Each structure stands twice: as C-alpha cells, then as structure tokens.
Amino acid sequence: MHKLWIMRHGQAKSMAPTDQQRPLTNTGRQQAKINFQHLSQQAFTHVFVSPYLRAQQTFDELKSQGLIYGSCKTVDWVTPDVDTQPALDELLTLKGDDLNILIVCHQTFAGRLATHLCDGHTRGRHVDTAAIVAIEAEVFASQCGTFINILSSY
C-alpha cells in the first residue's frame, strides 16, 4: 500500500510582485515547523515541491526539522491552477512497493488532488495552511485512494 501526504504551504504574505514570489510569513514558518511532527516518523521515498517561493520555504522548514527523504524534485504540476491528472500520471510512473510520497503544494491543488484520488472528482476540499492530507492507495488513480486524515496542529 502506498502513502501520499499532500501538504499545503504555510501562511504566505498577501502581497508580492507576483503570486510565485509570495514568501511565508513568520506564522507560516511556525506552522510548517509545528506540523512537521506529523511527518517526523516518516521516511519519504519521493518528495515533490511547487516552484513557488512559499512552497519552497515550507519545504526548507521541514528539512531544517530533519525531514527524511530520498529523491526530491521541484515540479510545475503541483502549482495552484494546474489540472490534477498530470500529477496522477507522474505518480503512476514511480516504481516500487510501499511508496511514501510527500507533495508540498497549494490550497487549490491540494484539495483537488485529494478529492480526485478519493472521490473521483476535482471539486476539492479545503486544506488549511500547512495542513497535511494523508491518503493511502494501491494505485494512484481516480477513486483509488482512501482518505485517512487531515493533519494539523496549528
């Protein structure tokens, strides 16, 4: 059984020259550090991170807390307004049994990917800042995931 952890970035500043350049606030950094406790016992086979600054900074906070992971890629297919199917297509290419994957992304994408995997639609559910959606699946395809929990201690 594979595990997928979808983490929304921490709270970000509302103003920046572009959406891609919005940095985390001090609260956002704290949220990532506090919610790391839900990931601290995990060893991730793969990590995928949005190229947007706030997601990169969230991942940096996780790494500073001691996140254990194998490969890590910055990918465009986890940005706010992209379709979720490319993510599922990419996850399906990963080899191995019992994959343990972390995606650090954005509200709209996090909620839509979770509902695509578990419910078969992409209307999305709300995911608070720095919260983590935990899903198990034998295969990463529409309606093949089992929603475990939304984890947040902040």
PDB file of C-alpha atoms in Angstrom:
ATOM      1  CA  MET A   1       0.000   0.000   0.000  1.00  0.00           C
ATOM      2  CA  HIS A   2       1.343   3.418  -0.986  1.00  0.00           C
ATOM      3  CA  LYS A   3       1.055   6.512   1.195  1.00  0.00           C
ATOM      4  CA  LEU A   4       0.627  10.033  -0.112  1.00  0.00           C
ATOM      5  CA  TRP A   5       0.976  13.110   2.073  1.00  0.00           C
ATOM      6  CA  ILE A   6      -0.251  16.343   0.480  1.00  0.00           C
ATOM      7  CA  MET A   7       0.921  19.388   2.423  1.00  0.00           C
ATOM      8  CA  ARG A   8      -0.264  22.901   1.768  1.00  0.00           C
ATOM      9  CA  HIS A   9       2.398  25.572   2.229  1.00  0.00           C
ATOM     10  CA  GLY A  10       2.382  27.701   5.383  1.00  0.00           C
ATOM     11  CA  GLN A  11       0.716  31.095   5.616  1.00  0.00           C
ATOM     12  CA  ALA A  12       2.126  33.468   2.992  1.00  0.00           C
ATOM     13  CA  LYS A  13       2.214  37.228   2.667  1.00  0.00           C
ATOM     14  CA  SER A  14      -0.653  38.540   0.587  1.00  0.00           C
ATOM     15  CA  MET A  15       1.413  40.973  -1.467  1.00  0.00           C
ATOM     16  CA  ALA A  16       4.432  40.363  -3.682  1.00  0.00           C
ATOM     17  CA  PRO A  17       5.453  41.338  -7.226  1.00  0.00           C
ATOM     18  CA  THR A  18       3.936  38.044  -8.476  1.00  0.00           C
ATOM     19  CA  ASP A  19       1.989  35.180  -6.943  1.00  0.00           C
ATOM     20  CA  GLN A  20       5.017  32.932  -7.456  1.00  0.00           C
ATOM     21  CA  GLN A  21       7.139  35.252  -5.270  1.00  0.00           C
ATOM     22  CA  ARG A  22       4.880  35.404  -2.209  1.00  0.00           C
ATOM     23  CA  PRO A  23       7.048  34.456   0.804  1.00  0.00           C
ATOM     24  CA  LEU A  24       5.985  32.782   4.026  1.00  0.00           C
ATOM     25  CA  THR A  25       5.112  34.943   6.989  1.00  0.00           C
ATOM     26  CA  ASN A  26       6.690  34.212  10.367  1.00  0.00           C
ATOM     27  CA  THR A  27       3.421  32.466  11.235  1.00  0.00           C
ATOM     28  CA  GLY A  28       3.741  30.346   8.085  1.00  0.00           C
ATOM     29  CA  ARG A  29       7.235  29.254   9.098  1.00  0.00           C
ATOM     30  CA  GLN A  30       5.951  28.322  12.555  1.00  0.00           C
ATOM     31  CA  GLN A  31       3.040  26.382  11.062  1.00  0.00           C
ATOM     32  CA  ALA A  32       5.431  24.287   8.979  1.00  0.00           C
ATOM     33  CA  LYS A  33       7.675  23.609  11.972  1.00  0.00           C
ATOM     34  CA  ILE A  34       4.770  22.648  14.215  1.00  0.00           C
ATOM     35  CA  ASN A  35       3.076  20.420  11.632  1.00  0.00           C
ATOM     36  CA  PHE A  36       6.381  18.672  10.945  1.00  0.00           C
ATOM     37  CA  GLN A  37       5.547  16.481  13.956  1.00  0.00           C
ATOM     38  CA  HIS A  38       3.043  14.619  11.737  1.00  0.00           C
ATOM     39  CA  LEU A  39       5.850  13.789   9.295  1.00  0.00           C
ATOM     40  CA  SER A  40       8.768  13.281  11.668  1.00  0.00           C
ATOM     41  CA  GLN A  41       8.439   9.479  11.807  1.00  0.00           C
ATOM     42  CA  GLN A  42       8.152   9.117   8.039  1.00  0.00           C
ATOM     43  CA  ALA A  43      10.912   8.255   5.566  1.00  0.00           C
ATOM     44  CA  PHE A  44       9.748   9.535   2.187  1.00  0.00           C
ATOM     45  CA  THR A  45      10.760   7.762  -0.985  1.00  0.00           C
ATOM     46  CA  HIS A  46       9.865  10.819  -3.076  1.00  0.00           C
ATOM     47  CA  VAL A  47       9.166  14.488  -2.438  1.00  0.00           C
ATOM     48  CA  PHE A  48       7.637  16.848  -4.999  1.00  0.00           C
ATOM     49  CA  VAL A  49       7.586  20.587  -4.331  1.00  0.00           C
ATOM     50  CA  SER A  50       5.978  23.502  -6.144  1.00  0.00           C
ATOM     51  CA  PRO A  51       8.456  26.029  -7.550  1.00  0.00           C
ATOM     52  CA  TYR A  52       6.534  28.885  -5.874  1.00  0.00           C
ATOM     53  CA  LEU A  53       8.563  30.577  -3.126  1.00  0.00           C
ATOM     54  CA  ARG A  54       6.125  29.836  -0.276  1.00  0.00           C
ATOM     55  CA  ALA A  55       6.133  26.096  -1.034  1.00  0.00           C
ATOM     56  CA  GLN A  56       9.936  26.040  -1.331  1.00  0.00           C
ATOM     57  CA  GLN A  57      10.228  27.849   2.013  1.00  0.00           C
ATOM     58  CA  THR A  58       7.784  25.400   3.622  1.00  0.00           C
ATOM     59  CA  PHE A  59       9.926  22.517   2.390  1.00  0.00           C
ATOM     60  CA  ASP A  60      13.049  24.283   3.726  1.00  0.00           C
ATOM     61  CA  GLU A  61      11.414  24.448   7.165  1.00  0.00           C
ATOM     62  CA  LEU A  62      10.633  20.722   7.023  1.00  0.00           C
ATOM     63  CA  LYS A  63      14.230  19.937   6.040  1.00  0.00           C
ATOM     64  CA  SER A  64      15.554  22.096   8.887  1.00  0.00           C
ATOM     65  CA  GLN A  65      13.488  19.965  11.285  1.00  0.00           C
ATOM     66  CA  GLY A  66      15.086  16.765   9.984  1.00  0.00           C
ATOM     67  CA  LEU A  67      12.733  15.528   7.247  1.00  0.00           C
ATOM     68  CA  ILE A  68      13.925  12.163   5.916  1.00  0.00           C
ATOM     69  CA  TYR A  69      13.578  11.664   2.165  1.00  0.00           C
ATOM     70  CA  GLY A  70      15.150  10.034  -0.872  1.00  0.00           C
ATOM     71  CA  SER A  71      14.589  11.908  -4.099  1.00  0.00           C
ATOM     72  CA  CYS A  72      13.227  15.443  -4.287  1.00  0.00           C
ATOM     73  CA  LYS A  73      12.010  17.298  -7.361  1.00  0.00           C
ATOM     74  CA  THR A  74      10.646  20.771  -7.910  1.00  0.00           C
ATOM     75  CA  VAL A  75       7.755  20.353 -10.350  1.00  0.00           C
ATOM     76  CA  ASP A  76       5.277  22.628 -12.094  1.00  0.00           C
ATOM     77  CA  TRP A  77       2.470  20.052 -11.920  1.00  0.00           C
ATOM     78  CA  VAL A  78       1.658  20.945  -8.278  1.00  0.00           C
ATOM     79  CA  THR A  79       1.089  24.684  -8.735  1.00  0.00           C
ATOM     80  CA  PRO A  80      -2.252  26.297  -7.815  1.00  0.00           C
ATOM     81  CA  ASP A  81      -4.265  26.161 -11.024  1.00  0.00           C
ATOM     82  CA  VAL A  82      -2.998  23.091 -12.856  1.00  0.00           C
ATOM     83  CA  ASP A  83      -5.088  20.026 -13.613  1.00  0.00           C
ATOM     84  CA  THR A  84      -4.580  17.064 -11.270  1.00  0.00           C
ATOM     85  CA  GLN A  85      -4.335  14.386 -13.967  1.00  0.00           C
ATOM     86  CA  PRO A  86      -0.649  15.128 -14.771  1.00  0.00           C
ATOM     87  CA  ALA A  87       0.122  14.552 -11.090  1.00  0.00           C
ATOM     88  CA  LEU A  88      -1.601  11.172 -11.142  1.00  0.00           C
ATOM     89  CA  ASP A  89       0.195  10.319 -14.392  1.00  0.00           C
ATOM     90  CA  GLU A  90       3.549  11.174 -12.799  1.00  0.00           C
ATOM     91  CA  LEU A  91       2.792   9.242  -9.600  1.00  0.00           C
ATOM     92  CA  LEU A  92       1.870   6.192 -11.686  1.00  0.00           C
ATOM     93  CA  THR A  93       5.370   6.148 -13.216  1.00  0.00           C
ATOM     94  CA  LEU A  94       7.064   5.728  -9.839  1.00  0.00           C
ATOM     95  CA  LYS A  95       8.491   2.276  -9.246  1.00  0.00           C
ATOM     96  CA  GLY A  96       8.476   0.351  -6.002  1.00  0.00           C
ATOM     97  CA  ASP A  97       6.308  -1.201  -3.371  1.00  0.00           C
ATOM     98  CA  ASP A  98       5.019   0.805  -0.439  1.00  0.00           C
ATOM     99  CA  LEU A  99       5.925   4.216  -1.827  1.00  0.00           C
ATOM    100  CA  ASN A 100       5.790   7.036   0.721  1.00  0.00           C
ATOM    101  CA  ILE A 101       5.375  10.340  -1.098  1.00  0.00           C
ATOM    102  CA  LEU A 102       5.184  13.943   0.101  1.00  0.00           C
ATOM    103  CA  ILE A 103       3.852  16.747  -2.077  1.00  0.00           C
ATOM    104  CA  VAL A 104       4.285  20.349  -0.886  1.00  0.00           C
ATOM    105  CA  CYS A 105       1.853  22.484  -2.831  1.00  0.00           C
ATOM    106  CA  HIS A 106      -1.075  24.935  -2.649  1.00  0.00           C
ATOM    107  CA  GLN A 107      -4.667  25.046  -1.418  1.00  0.00           C
ATOM    108  CA  THR A 108      -6.473  24.606  -4.668  1.00  0.00           C
ATOM    109  CA  PHE A 109      -4.212  21.822  -5.900  1.00  0.00           C
ATOM    110  CA  ALA A 110      -4.061  20.000  -2.541  1.00  0.00           C
ATOM    111  CA  GLY A 111      -7.843  19.860  -2.193  1.00  0.00           C
ATOM    112  CA  ARG A 112      -8.462  18.901  -5.824  1.00  0.00           C
ATOM    113  CA  LEU A 113      -5.844  16.127  -5.824  1.00  0.00           C
ATOM    114  CA  ALA A 114      -7.248  14.652  -2.611  1.00  0.00           C
ATOM    115  CA  THR A 115     -10.808  14.537  -3.952  1.00  0.00           C
ATOM    116  CA  HIS A 116      -9.648  13.244  -7.341  1.00  0.00           C
ATOM    117  CA  LEU A 117      -7.868  10.312  -5.703  1.00  0.00           C
ATOM    118  CA  CYS A 118     -10.528   9.535  -3.107  1.00  0.00           C
ATOM    119  CA  ASP A 119     -13.851  10.681  -4.546  1.00  0.00           C
ATOM    120  CA  GLY A 120     -13.319  10.687  -8.321  1.00  0.00           C
ATOM    121  CA  HIS A 121     -13.986  14.411  -8.848  1.00  0.00           C
ATOM    122  CA  THR A 122     -11.865  17.541  -8.608  1.00  0.00           C
ATOM    123  CA  ARG A 123     -14.178  19.977  -6.862  1.00  0.00           C
ATOM    124  CA  GLY A 124     -11.706  19.944  -3.992  1.00  0.00           C
ATOM    125  CA  ARG A 125     -11.874  20.132  -0.247  1.00  0.00           C
ATOM    126  CA  HIS A 126     -10.476  22.926   1.883  1.00  0.00           C
ATOM    127  CA  VAL A 127      -6.964  22.420   3.252  1.00  0.00           C
ATOM    128  CA  ASP A 128      -5.751  24.908   5.871  1.00  0.00           C
ATOM    129  CA  THR A 129      -2.302  26.467   5.644  1.00  0.00           C
ATOM    130  CA  ALA A 130       0.434  23.934   6.449  1.00  0.00           C
ATOM    131  CA  ALA A 131      -2.141  21.157   6.922  1.00  0.00           C
ATOM    132  CA  ILE A 132      -1.382  17.702   5.564  1.00  0.00           C
ATOM    133  CA  VAL A 133      -3.835  15.377   3.823  1.00  0.00           C
ATOM    134  CA  ALA A 134      -2.941  11.702   4.363  1.00  0.00           C
ATOM    135  CA  ILE A 135      -4.090   9.196   1.731  1.00  0.00           C
ATOM    136  CA  GLU A 136      -3.401   5.503   1.131  1.00  0.00           C
ATOM    137  CA  ALA A 137      -3.733   3.854  -2.266  1.00  0.00           C
ATOM    138  CA  GLU A 138      -2.765   0.666  -4.052  1.00  0.00           C
ATOM    139  CA  VAL A 139      -2.589   2.694  -7.260  1.00  0.00           C
ATOM    140  CA  PHE A 140      -2.648   6.453  -7.838  1.00  0.00           C
ATOM    141  CA  ALA A 141      -5.794   6.750  -9.938  1.00  0.00           C
ATOM    142  CA  SER A 142      -9.196   8.380  -9.654  1.00  0.00           C
ATOM    143  CA  GLN A 143     -11.284   6.893  -6.805  1.00  0.00           C
ATOM    144  CA  CYS A 144      -8.482   4.507  -5.805  1.00  0.00           C
ATOM    145  CA  GLY A 145      -7.324   6.405  -2.721  1.00  0.00           C
ATOM    146  CA  THR A 146      -8.524   6.074   0.833  1.00  0.00           C
ATOM    147  CA  PHE A 147      -8.719   9.307   2.777  1.00  0.00           C
ATOM    148  CA  ILE A 148      -7.008   8.805   6.146  1.00  0.00           C
ATOM    149  CA  ASN A 149      -6.965  12.221   7.780  1.00  0.00           C
ATOM    150  CA  ILE A 150      -6.208  15.915   7.534  1.00  0.00           C
ATOM    151  CA  LEU A 151      -3.405  16.582   9.997  1.00  0.00           C
ATOM    152  CA  SER A 152      -2.762  19.953  11.574  1.00  0.00           C
ATOM    153  CA  SER A 153      -1.563  21.019  14.979  1.00  0.00           C
ATOM    154  CA  TYR A 154      -1.615  24.706  14.342  1.00  0.00           C
TER     155      TYR A 154
END
